[in-house]
């Protein structure tokens, strides 16, 4: 099929590239010329394991094109996927301006039937707004052109997005007629063949499923973080609590790892958007609000833990290991470590930072702050440190050489905010160790 994907961020690019891999002719479109040029030069504007190989292969096969020309892209395709960003407004609500702008562009271009699929995360009701906007424009053009709007939210995790696209737990499709439903059956033909659960519903329900799924996962994290905070006060071990809880099939083992709180471009934004949505609808959701509050407080608890481990922060050297919001990505958006670094910095600490992938983004973000130093080597970053803080559970950290580490630090203090290590393992090397919830 001929598919046009508008927006080449994480979601758009992964979606376009994977549809090309499945044998479709895909045109990835973006108004950011720099991004498109990077892609045309065979480079990547994002870090995502596995994507480079698929792009190279399908570019050569001519299954994949990159362009800034939305007219060409829309005219060449029957299926148009909108995957542009939906950032937060100041009050937490979702800014759908870019989605509407793209829909209007499409309405001004189309000359024959198109299925317009919203892949961006948008509040329930957005599909209807787009439908009305496009209808109005077509009417004002004094032409008669048929089109359908559909919602097909994504459930891709950064760092494993290709795998998630190719092996989804489920596919959610919001449609309002059988014509678009039949087209989706063609688009996802392979998934139907392999019995992937596919849920057809109305557009509003599909839009809500995305927010509900992210908010539920975020709630699980905030829940276990609260239990973890309580475990510390009553001599219980949260790792064993999580494991035992997770063995109950109704609960499941995933997303029960405590830490400094969830980050990234999705959970913080989507939980706030859902809360705002509820308020607007006349039902401010209590659990969602608590999820957000617990998450924000978890950063303060992490900061306090570091402070307690060195007594006074002024003039102390703190090493931060891991600034990516999770392993496998260079993304630092809403990363708890960035916020805590700023707090430590404002208390007069000198910060040494190391991350295997996210150093470039971190330097850019913290550029304006003094007394922050960036290292390309983990042990150099730990040199003469008063406290080493593990923020991201990178594999590289799991294999750290504690004997070597002990030789370079000033004070043998470790704060492990991801429970990467066991107390016994670290203490036998002479470190004072603080994990979470244990
Ligand atoms: C999340 C969802 O997992 C995807 O299904 C969804 O498609 C995506 O958002 C999106 O909306 O686009 P992602 O933001 O890539 O994916 O990251 P996750 O792997 O879900 O992790 C989010 C945060 O939760 C990270 O900061 C991670 O460290 C934290 N986390 C996760 C925990 O603190 N504990 C856990 O047990 C699991």
Tab-separated table of C-alpha atoms and ligand atoms in Angstrom:
chain	number	residue	atom	x	y	z
A	1	UNK	CA	0.000	0.000	0.000
A	2	UNK	CA	1.057	3.604	-0.431
A	3	UNK	CA	1.409	5.207	2.962
A	4	UNK	CA	2.397	8.738	3.861
A	5	UNK	CA	3.603	9.428	7.405
A	6	UNK	CA	3.594	13.078	8.455
A	7	UNK	CA	6.070	13.757	11.264
A	8	UNK	CA	9.400	11.981	11.615
A	9	UNK	CA	9.896	12.018	15.385
A	10	UNK	CA	10.294	8.744	17.300
A	11	UNK	CA	6.764	7.566	16.566
A	12	UNK	CA	6.507	8.726	12.945
A	13	UNK	CA	9.896	7.447	11.909
A	14	UNK	CA	9.531	4.049	13.569
A	15	UNK	CA	6.016	3.665	12.159
A	16	UNK	CA	7.056	4.648	8.624
A	17	UNK	CA	10.162	2.519	8.647
A	18	UNK	CA	8.308	-0.541	9.959
A	19	UNK	CA	5.494	-0.203	7.424
A	20	UNK	CA	8.188	-0.075	4.707
A	21	UNK	CA	9.746	-3.202	6.181
A	22	UNK	CA	6.338	-4.894	5.849
A	23	UNK	CA	6.452	-4.215	2.095
A	24	UNK	CA	4.546	-0.939	1.755
A	25	UNK	CA	5.692	2.142	-0.160
A	26	UNK	CA	6.163	4.728	2.547
A	27	UNK	CA	6.866	8.443	2.288
A	28	UNK	CA	8.125	9.922	5.549
A	29	UNK	CA	7.361	13.612	5.615
A	30	UNK	CA	8.457	16.436	7.868
A	31	UNK	CA	8.548	20.217	7.595
A	32	UNK	CA	11.915	20.188	9.367
A	33	UNK	CA	14.327	20.321	6.435
A	34	UNK	CA	17.317	19.573	8.663
A	35	UNK	CA	15.761	16.291	9.837
A	36	UNK	CA	14.854	15.202	6.309
A	37	UNK	CA	18.349	16.041	5.041
A	38	UNK	CA	19.898	13.984	7.853
A	39	UNK	CA	17.715	11.025	6.838
A	40	UNK	CA	18.508	11.476	3.141
A	41	UNK	CA	22.212	11.426	3.976
A	42	UNK	CA	21.686	8.008	5.574
A	43	UNK	CA	22.059	9.325	9.125
A	44	UNK	CA	19.580	9.291	11.990
A	45	UNK	CA	17.952	12.210	13.833
A	46	UNK	CA	17.085	9.883	16.763
A	47	UNK	CA	18.706	6.960	18.535
A	48	UNK	CA	16.700	3.754	18.216
A	49	UNK	CA	18.257	0.284	18.081
A	50	UNK	CA	17.677	-1.575	14.794
A	51	UNK	CA	16.207	1.335	12.867
A	52	UNK	CA	19.327	2.152	10.834
A	53	UNK	CA	19.495	-1.283	9.195
A	54	UNK	CA	15.811	-1.207	8.197
A	55	UNK	CA	16.121	2.309	6.765
A	56	UNK	CA	19.208	1.466	4.687
A	57	UNK	CA	17.659	-1.695	3.337
A	58	UNK	CA	14.308	-0.155	2.422
A	59	UNK	CA	15.779	3.064	1.055
A	60	UNK	CA	17.760	0.989	-1.435
A	61	UNK	CA	14.655	-1.080	-2.257
A	62	UNK	CA	12.807	2.229	-2.847
A	63	UNK	CA	10.153	1.302	-0.260
A	64	UNK	CA	11.058	4.379	1.717
A	65	UNK	CA	11.292	8.046	0.756
A	66	UNK	CA	11.962	11.164	2.801
A	67	UNK	CA	10.527	14.534	1.857
A	68	UNK	CA	9.484	17.948	3.113
A	69	UNK	CA	6.911	18.154	0.325
A	70	UNK	CA	3.587	17.353	1.999
A	71	UNK	CA	1.698	17.911	-1.282
A	72	UNK	CA	3.698	15.203	-3.018
A	73	UNK	CA	3.441	12.932	-0.012
A	74	UNK	CA	-0.349	13.252	0.392
A	75	UNK	CA	-1.098	12.992	-3.325
A	76	UNK	CA	0.979	9.823	-3.628
A	77	UNK	CA	-0.761	7.917	-0.829
A	78	UNK	CA	-4.188	6.563	-0.021
A	79	UNK	CA	-3.269	6.175	3.649
A	80	UNK	CA	-2.021	9.223	5.548
A	81	UNK	CA	-0.706	8.816	9.069
A	82	UNK	CA	-0.416	11.895	11.263
A	83	UNK	CA	2.413	11.437	13.764
A	84	UNK	CA	3.369	14.982	14.697
A	85	UNK	CA	4.117	16.067	18.260
A	86	UNK	CA	1.447	16.911	20.816
A	87	UNK	CA	3.334	18.742	23.567
A	88	UNK	CA	1.859	19.957	26.849
A	89	UNK	CA	0.279	23.345	27.239
A	90	UNK	CA	1.257	25.285	30.345
A	91	UNK	CA	-1.797	23.959	32.251
A	92	UNK	CA	-0.957	20.325	31.385
A	93	UNK	CA	-3.524	19.951	28.605
A	94	UNK	CA	-2.490	18.569	25.210
A	95	UNK	CA	-1.513	21.020	22.515
A	96	UNK	CA	-3.016	19.614	19.311
A	97	UNK	CA	-2.142	22.636	17.167
A	98	UNK	CA	0.295	20.721	14.960
A	99	UNK	CA	-2.177	17.893	14.397
A	100	UNK	CA	-4.854	20.353	13.324
A	101	UNK	CA	-2.406	22.219	11.088
A	102	UNK	CA	-1.466	18.982	9.289
A	103	UNK	CA	-5.136	18.013	8.938
A	104	UNK	CA	-5.871	21.407	7.355
A	105	UNK	CA	-2.925	21.013	4.978
A	106	UNK	CA	-4.240	17.592	3.973
A	107	UNK	CA	-7.741	19.021	3.437
A	108	UNK	CA	-6.319	21.629	1.075
A	109	UNK	CA	-4.366	19.074	-0.911
A	110	UNK	CA	-6.563	16.006	-1.351
A	111	UNK	CA	-8.372	15.358	-4.624
A	112	UNK	CA	-9.591	11.822	-3.970
A	113	UNK	CA	-10.455	9.496	-1.080
A	114	UNK	CA	-7.916	9.265	1.754
A	115	UNK	CA	-7.887	7.424	5.058
A	116	UNK	CA	-6.369	9.830	7.581
A	117	UNK	CA	-5.027	8.033	10.624
A	118	UNK	CA	-4.136	9.844	13.853
A	119	UNK	CA	-1.108	8.192	15.436
A	120	UNK	CA	-0.176	11.179	17.627
A	121	UNK	CA	-1.393	10.942	21.226
A	122	UNK	CA	-4.496	13.137	21.308
A	123	UNK	CA	-7.409	13.604	23.735
A	124	UNK	CA	-10.737	11.906	23.012
A	125	UNK	CA	-12.684	14.138	20.680
A	126	UNK	CA	-9.710	15.167	18.533
A	127	UNK	CA	-10.741	12.837	15.710
A	128	UNK	CA	-14.082	14.612	15.557
A	129	UNK	CA	-12.415	18.046	15.553
A	130	UNK	CA	-10.209	16.979	12.636
A	131	UNK	CA	-13.161	15.518	10.779
A	132	UNK	CA	-15.075	18.821	11.068
A	133	UNK	CA	-12.056	20.965	10.118
A	134	UNK	CA	-11.355	18.886	7.003
A	135	UNK	CA	-15.032	18.832	5.983
A	136	UNK	CA	-15.216	22.631	6.287
A	137	UNK	CA	-12.148	23.146	4.113
A	138	UNK	CA	-13.338	20.704	1.447
A	139	UNK	CA	-16.712	22.474	1.429
A	140	UNK	CA	-15.032	25.857	1.054
A	141	UNK	CA	-13.058	24.472	-1.902
A	142	UNK	CA	-16.457	23.702	-3.486
A	143	UNK	CA	-15.447	20.140	-4.268
A	144	UNK	CA	-16.776	16.780	-3.172
A	145	UNK	CA	-14.094	14.513	-1.789
A	146	UNK	CA	-14.563	11.596	0.525
A	147	UNK	CA	-12.236	10.887	3.409
A	148	UNK	CA	-12.200	9.017	6.707
A	149	UNK	CA	-10.574	9.821	10.010
A	150	UNK	CA	-9.337	7.013	12.229
A	151	UNK	CA	-7.358	6.639	15.418
A	152	UNK	CA	-4.556	4.107	15.708
A	153	UNK	CA	-2.540	4.908	18.849
A	154	UNK	CA	0.968	3.577	19.304
A	155	UNK	CA	2.373	1.619	22.241
A	156	UNK	CA	6.054	1.870	21.321
A	157	UNK	CA	8.717	2.129	23.989
A	158	UNK	CA	11.854	4.104	23.226
A	159	UNK	CA	14.741	1.712	22.903
A	160	UNK	CA	12.555	-1.207	21.834
A	161	UNK	CA	10.200	0.570	19.461
A	162	UNK	CA	10.943	-1.621	16.413
A	163	UNK	CA	10.377	-4.793	18.406
A	164	UNK	CA	7.180	-3.338	19.877
A	165	UNK	CA	5.887	-2.425	16.416
A	166	UNK	CA	6.618	-5.851	14.980
A	167	UNK	CA	5.384	-7.836	18.012
A	168	UNK	CA	2.609	-5.770	19.569
A	169	UNK	CA	0.534	-7.016	22.531
A	170	UNK	CA	-2.452	-5.537	20.733
A	171	UNK	CA	-3.406	-3.129	17.965
A	172	UNK	CA	-6.082	-0.543	18.723
A	173	UNK	CA	-8.078	0.945	15.874
A	174	UNK	CA	-10.791	3.570	16.178
A	175	UNK	CA	-12.986	3.902	13.102
A	176	UNK	CA	-16.474	5.094	12.276
A	177	UNK	CA	-17.319	3.014	9.205
A	178	UNK	CA	-16.609	-0.291	7.473
A	179	UNK	CA	-14.701	1.277	4.582
A	180	UNK	CA	-11.909	2.442	6.885
A	181	UNK	CA	-12.141	-0.790	8.886
A	182	UNK	CA	-11.572	-2.791	5.680
A	183	UNK	CA	-8.552	-0.653	4.805
A	184	UNK	CA	-7.056	-1.344	8.246
A	185	UNK	CA	-7.540	-5.054	7.608
A	186	UNK	CA	-5.265	-4.626	4.585
A	187	UNK	CA	-2.734	-2.422	6.397
A	188	UNK	CA	-2.394	-4.907	9.245
A	189	UNK	CA	-3.024	-8.047	7.143
A	190	UNK	CA	0.065	-9.788	8.490
A	191	UNK	CA	-0.970	-9.176	12.079
A	192	UNK	CA	-4.427	-10.627	11.408
A	193	UNK	CA	-2.702	-13.701	9.981
A	194	UNK	CA	-0.650	-14.170	13.123
A	195	UNK	CA	-3.604	-13.635	15.454
A	196	UNK	CA	-2.398	-10.437	17.114
A	197	UNK	CA	-5.304	-9.158	19.232
A	198	UNK	CA	-6.839	-6.337	17.207
A	199	UNK	CA	-9.462	-4.142	18.799
A	200	UNK	CA	-11.813	-2.188	16.571
A	201	UNK	CA	-13.759	0.463	18.397
A	202	UNK	CA	-14.977	4.012	17.931
A	203	UNK	CA	-12.462	6.845	17.610
A	204	UNK	CA	-12.983	8.341	21.081
A	205	UNK	CA	-12.461	4.956	22.756
A	206	UNK	CA	-9.234	4.355	20.834
A	207	UNK	CA	-7.990	7.798	21.816
A	208	UNK	CA	-8.806	7.097	25.470
A	209	UNK	CA	-7.134	3.642	25.432
A	210	UNK	CA	-3.774	5.304	24.777
A	211	UNK	CA	-4.023	7.662	27.768
A	212	UNK	CA	-5.526	5.007	30.028
A	213	UNK	CA	-2.714	2.567	29.199
A	214	UNK	CA	0.080	5.049	29.863
A	215	UNK	CA	-1.590	6.390	33.002
A	216	UNK	CA	-2.127	2.881	34.353
A	217	UNK	CA	1.540	1.983	33.851
A	218	UNK	CA	2.559	5.285	35.453
A	219	UNK	CA	0.228	4.531	38.393
A	220	UNK	CA	1.884	1.156	38.863
A	221	UNK	CA	5.258	2.914	39.146
A	222	UNK	CA	3.976	5.521	41.591
A	223	UNK	CA	2.255	2.785	43.579
A	224	UNK	CA	5.424	0.741	43.973
A	225	UNK	CA	7.389	3.909	44.766
A	226	UNK	CA	5.035	4.600	47.667
A	227	UNK	CA	5.349	1.012	48.891
A	228	UNK	CA	9.120	1.354	48.511
A	229	UNK	CA	9.166	4.524	50.623
A	230	UNK	CA	7.171	2.713	53.308
A	231	UNK	CA	9.417	-0.378	53.119
A	232	UNK	CA	12.342	1.816	54.117
A	233	UNK	CA	10.507	2.753	57.286
A	234	UNK	CA	9.527	-0.749	58.374
A	235	UNK	CA	12.487	-2.989	57.534
A	236	UNK	CA	10.749	-4.558	54.525
A	237	UNK	CA	12.430	-5.244	51.155
A	238	UNK	CA	10.558	-3.771	48.178
A	239	UNK	CA	12.373	-6.025	45.674
A	240	UNK	CA	10.819	-9.069	47.289
A	241	UNK	CA	7.476	-7.310	47.694
A	242	UNK	CA	7.488	-6.523	43.917
A	243	UNK	CA	8.488	-10.039	43.010
A	244	UNK	CA	5.810	-11.621	45.169
A	245	UNK	CA	3.144	-9.183	43.958
A	246	UNK	CA	4.155	-9.727	40.325
A	247	UNK	CA	3.679	-13.476	40.610
A	248	UNK	CA	-0.028	-12.845	41.014
A	249	UNK	CA	-1.201	-13.060	37.392
A	250	UNK	CA	-3.802	-10.378	38.045
A	251	UNK	CA	-1.016	-7.937	38.975
A	252	UNK	CA	1.847	-9.012	36.671
A	253	UNK	CA	5.576	-8.393	37.203
A	254	UNK	CA	6.095	-5.412	34.863
A	255	UNK	CA	6.427	-1.783	35.964
A	256	UNK	CA	6.871	-2.638	39.608
A	257	UNK	CA	10.447	-1.418	39.879
A	258	UNK	CA	10.863	1.460	42.329
A	259	UNK	CA	13.200	4.310	41.513
A	260	UNK	CA	13.473	8.083	41.251
A	261	UNK	CA	10.138	8.305	39.419
A	262	UNK	CA	9.107	7.892	35.810
A	263	UNK	CA	10.441	10.245	33.131
A	264	UNK	CA	10.483	10.437	29.342
A	265	UNK	CA	8.374	12.218	26.797
A	266	UNK	CA	5.218	10.213	27.450
A	267	UNK	CA	4.209	9.318	31.028
A	268	UNK	CA	4.731	12.756	32.604
A	269	UNK	CA	2.962	14.499	29.713
A	270	UNK	CA	0.132	11.990	29.315
A	271	UNK	CA	-0.740	11.711	33.023
A	272	UNK	CA	-0.960	15.498	33.264
A	273	UNK	CA	-3.057	15.637	30.093
A	274	UNK	CA	-5.440	12.968	31.403
A	275	UNK	CA	-5.847	14.820	34.679
A	276	UNK	CA	-6.570	18.042	32.832
A	277	UNK	CA	-8.993	16.206	30.554
A	278	UNK	CA	-10.895	14.828	33.552
A	279	UNK	CA	-11.103	18.262	35.132
A	280	UNK	CA	-12.496	19.717	31.919
A	281	UNK	CA	-15.030	16.910	31.665
A	282	UNK	CA	-16.153	17.553	35.249
A	283	UNK	CA	-14.403	14.576	36.856
A	284	UNK	CA	-10.889	15.366	38.137
A	285	UNK	CA	-9.387	11.859	38.398
A	286	UNK	CA	-8.034	11.272	41.915
A	287	UNK	CA	-5.714	8.335	41.186
A	288	UNK	CA	-4.107	10.124	38.245
A	289	UNK	CA	-3.521	13.216	40.388
A	290	UNK	CA	-1.878	11.106	43.094
A	291	UNK	CA	0.245	9.317	40.493
A	292	UNK	CA	1.595	12.678	39.339
A	293	UNK	CA	2.142	13.962	42.897
A	294	UNK	CA	3.951	10.794	44.017
A	295	UNK	CA	6.153	10.957	40.920
A	296	UNK	CA	7.140	14.550	41.559
A	297	UNK	CA	7.812	13.843	45.225
A	298	UNK	CA	9.971	10.850	44.310
A	299	UNK	CA	12.571	13.208	42.858
A	300	UNK	CA	12.676	15.140	46.118
A	301	UNK	CA	13.094	11.877	48.026
A	302	UNK	CA	16.004	10.963	45.712
A	303	UNK	CA	17.580	14.368	46.326
A	304	UNK	CA	17.136	13.986	50.090
A	305	UNK	CA	18.727	10.553	49.999
A	306	UNK	CA	21.833	11.984	48.321
A	307	UNK	CA	21.912	14.882	50.778
A	308	UNK	CA	21.671	12.527	53.762
A	309	UNK	CA	24.534	10.426	52.443
A	310	UNK	CA	26.972	13.393	52.413
A	311	UNK	CA	25.529	15.396	55.280
A	312	UNK	CA	26.016	18.857	53.725
A	313	UNK	CA	25.883	19.349	49.974
A	314	UNK	CA	27.871	22.587	49.753
A	315	UNK	CA	31.307	22.028	48.177
A	316	UNK	CA	30.781	18.266	47.936
A	317	UNK	CA	31.448	16.388	44.703
A	318	UNK	CA	28.540	14.244	43.579
A	319	UNK	CA	28.850	11.844	40.645
A	320	UNK	CA	25.698	11.183	38.652
A	321	UNK	CA	25.770	7.963	36.660
A	322	UNK	CA	23.005	7.936	34.067
A	323	UNK	CA	21.039	10.903	32.814
A	324	UNK	CA	18.928	9.116	30.183
A	325	UNK	CA	15.384	8.658	31.536
A	326	UNK	CA	15.873	4.918	31.087
A	327	UNK	CA	18.540	2.635	29.554
A	328	UNK	CA	18.740	2.138	25.793
A	329	UNK	CA	18.052	5.738	24.836
A	330	UNK	CA	19.841	9.085	24.668
A	331	UNK	CA	16.606	10.844	25.659
A	332	UNK	CA	16.759	12.984	28.804
A	333	UNK	CA	13.314	14.545	28.574
A	334	UNK	CA	11.711	14.724	32.054
A	335	UNK	CA	14.555	12.572	33.309
A	336	UNK	CA	14.563	12.587	37.135
A	337	UNK	CA	18.363	12.881	37.191
A	338	UNK	CA	18.304	16.198	35.339
A	339	UNK	CA	15.938	17.690	37.874
A	340	UNK	CA	17.979	16.355	40.810
A	341	UNK	CA	21.241	17.623	39.277
A	342	UNK	CA	19.703	21.105	39.181
A	343	UNK	CA	18.663	20.786	42.841
A	344	UNK	CA	22.123	19.589	43.916
A	345	UNK	CA	23.763	22.316	41.889
A	346	UNK	CA	21.660	25.003	43.533
A	347	UNK	CA	22.864	23.743	46.963
A	348	UNK	CA	26.486	24.343	45.952
A	349	UNK	CA	27.608	20.817	45.008
A	350	UNK	CA	30.045	20.145	42.225
A	351	UNK	CA	28.530	17.559	39.859
A	352	UNK	CA	30.348	15.053	37.701
A	353	UNK	CA	28.211	13.371	35.068
A	354	UNK	CA	28.556	10.240	33.002
A	355	UNK	CA	26.062	8.539	30.684
A	356	UNK	CA	26.922	6.043	27.935
A	357	UNK	CA	24.566	7.664	25.385
A	358	UNK	CA	22.948	10.818	26.715
A	359	UNK	CA	25.969	12.994	27.443
A	360	UNK	CA	25.474	15.215	24.394
A	361	UNK	CA	21.838	15.955	25.262
A	362	UNK	CA	22.749	16.442	28.924
A	363	UNK	CA	25.469	18.971	28.119
A	364	UNK	CA	23.023	20.885	25.949
A	365	UNK	CA	20.347	20.903	28.681
A	366	UNK	CA	22.632	21.906	31.555
A	367	UNK	CA	24.829	24.194	29.509
A	368	UNK	CA	23.922	27.290	31.502
A	369	UNK	CA	24.886	25.821	34.895
A	370	UNK	CA	28.326	26.150	36.432
A	371	UNK	CA	30.172	23.453	38.378
A	372	UNK	CA	28.902	20.603	36.239
A	373	UNK	CA	31.541	18.470	34.532
A	374	UNK	CA	30.991	15.837	31.868
A	375	UNK	CA	33.060	12.680	31.463
A	376	UNK	CA	33.424	10.101	28.740
A	377	UNK	CA	34.742	7.528	31.194
A	378	UNK	CA	32.792	6.208	34.154
A	379	UNK	CA	35.771	5.941	36.512
A	380	UNK	CA	37.019	9.436	35.632
A	381	UNK	CA	33.565	10.725	36.549
A	382	UNK	CA	33.871	9.019	39.948
A	383	UNK	CA	37.317	10.378	40.704
A	384	UNK	CA	37.478	12.231	44.079
A	385	UNK	CA	33.732	11.938	44.484
A	386	UNK	CA	31.933	12.177	47.832
A	387	UNK	CA	28.951	10.204	46.591
A	388	UNK	CA	28.191	8.134	43.496
A	389	UNK	CA	24.559	8.105	42.462
A	390	UNK	CA	23.143	5.545	40.040
A	391	UNK	CA	20.168	7.069	38.253
A	392	UNK	CA	19.774	4.842	35.178
A	393	UNK	CA	20.140	1.065	35.162
A	394	UNK	CA	22.539	0.814	32.183
A	395	UNK	CA	24.068	-2.647	31.629
A	396	UNK	CA	27.506	-1.036	31.743
A	397	UNK	CA	26.902	-0.099	35.390
A	398	UNK	CA	25.950	-3.656	36.313
A	399	UNK	CA	29.506	-4.747	35.525
A	400	UNK	CA	31.234	-1.971	37.452
A	401	UNK	CA	34.561	-2.856	39.094
A	402	UNK	CA	34.059	-1.831	42.741
A	403	UNK	CA	37.725	-2.420	43.647
A	404	UNK	CA	38.771	0.042	40.933
A	405	UNK	CA	36.034	2.448	41.994
A	406	UNK	CA	37.139	2.367	45.626
A	407	UNK	CA	40.616	3.521	44.588
A	408	UNK	CA	39.381	6.659	42.791
A	409	UNK	CA	36.616	8.011	45.064
A	410	UNK	CA	37.158	10.428	47.930
A	411	UNK	CA	34.428	8.959	50.163
A	412	UNK	CA	33.019	5.454	49.492
A	413	UNK	CA	29.356	6.401	49.291
A	414	UNK	CA	26.883	4.846	46.866
A	415	UNK	CA	23.253	5.801	46.342
A	416	UNK	CA	21.642	3.276	44.015
A	417	UNK	CA	18.277	4.688	42.961
A	418	UNK	CA	17.501	1.689	40.734
A	419	UNK	CA	18.524	-1.154	43.042
A	420	UNK	CA	21.093	-2.327	40.509
A	421	UNK	CA	23.237	-3.895	43.212
A	422	UNK	CA	22.734	-5.836	46.398
A	423	UNK	CA	23.795	-4.410	49.740
A	424	UNK	CA	26.192	-7.318	50.431
A	425	UNK	CA	27.877	-7.002	47.015
A	426	UNK	CA	28.658	-3.310	47.504
A	427	UNK	CA	29.400	-3.322	51.224
A	428	UNK	CA	32.028	-6.047	50.912
A	429	UNK	CA	34.086	-3.556	48.903
A	430	UNK	CA	33.933	-1.072	51.770
A	431	UNK	CA	31.244	1.247	50.402
A	432	UNK	CA	28.373	2.722	52.369
A	433	UNK	CA	25.367	1.720	50.302
A	434	UNK	CA	21.818	3.078	50.061
A	435	UNK	CA	19.328	1.525	47.662
A	436	UNK	CA	15.578	2.182	47.436
A	437	UNK	CA	12.964	0.442	49.541
A	438	UNK	CA	15.386	-1.994	51.101
B	1	LIG	C1	5.984	4.546	27.352
B	1	LIG	C2	5.107	3.283	27.278
B	1	LIG	O1	5.752	2.205	27.964
B	1	LIG	C3	4.835	2.885	25.832
B	1	LIG	O2	3.939	1.774	25.788
B	1	LIG	C4	4.187	4.089	25.105
B	1	LIG	O3	3.931	3.802	23.757
B	1	LIG	C5	5.143	5.274	25.188
B	1	LIG	O4	5.375	5.591	26.579
B	1	LIG	C6	4.470	6.424	24.466
B	1	LIG	O5	3.453	6.912	24.948
B	1	LIG	O6	4.883	6.737	23.351
B	1	LIG	P1	8.608	5.033	27.167
B	1	LIG	O7	8.278	6.437	27.539
B	1	LIG	O8	9.531	4.784	26.037
B	1	LIG	O9	7.259	4.222	26.817
B	1	LIG	O10	9.258	4.386	28.460
B	1	LIG	P2	8.955	3.214	29.510
B	1	LIG	O11	9.798	2.057	29.202
B	1	LIG	O12	7.514	2.970	29.643
B	1	LIG	O13	9.508	3.906	30.850
B	1	LIG	C7	8.970	5.136	31.344
B	1	LIG	C8	9.588	5.533	32.643
B	1	LIG	O14	9.156	4.687	33.700
B	1	LIG	C9	11.125	5.465	32.679
B	1	LIG	O15	11.617	6.627	33.309
B	1	LIG	C10	11.422	4.243	33.513
B	1	LIG	O16	12.640	4.313	34.191
B	1	LIG	C11	10.266	4.269	34.488
B	1	LIG	N1	9.959	2.942	35.071
B	1	LIG	C12	9.506	1.936	34.292
B	1	LIG	C13	10.130	2.752	36.437
B	1	LIG	O17	10.545	3.666	37.191
B	1	LIG	N2	9.816	1.518	36.972
B	1	LIG	C14	9.361	0.498	36.219
B	1	LIG	O18	9.098	-0.593	36.771
B	1	LIG	C15	9.206	0.705	34.836
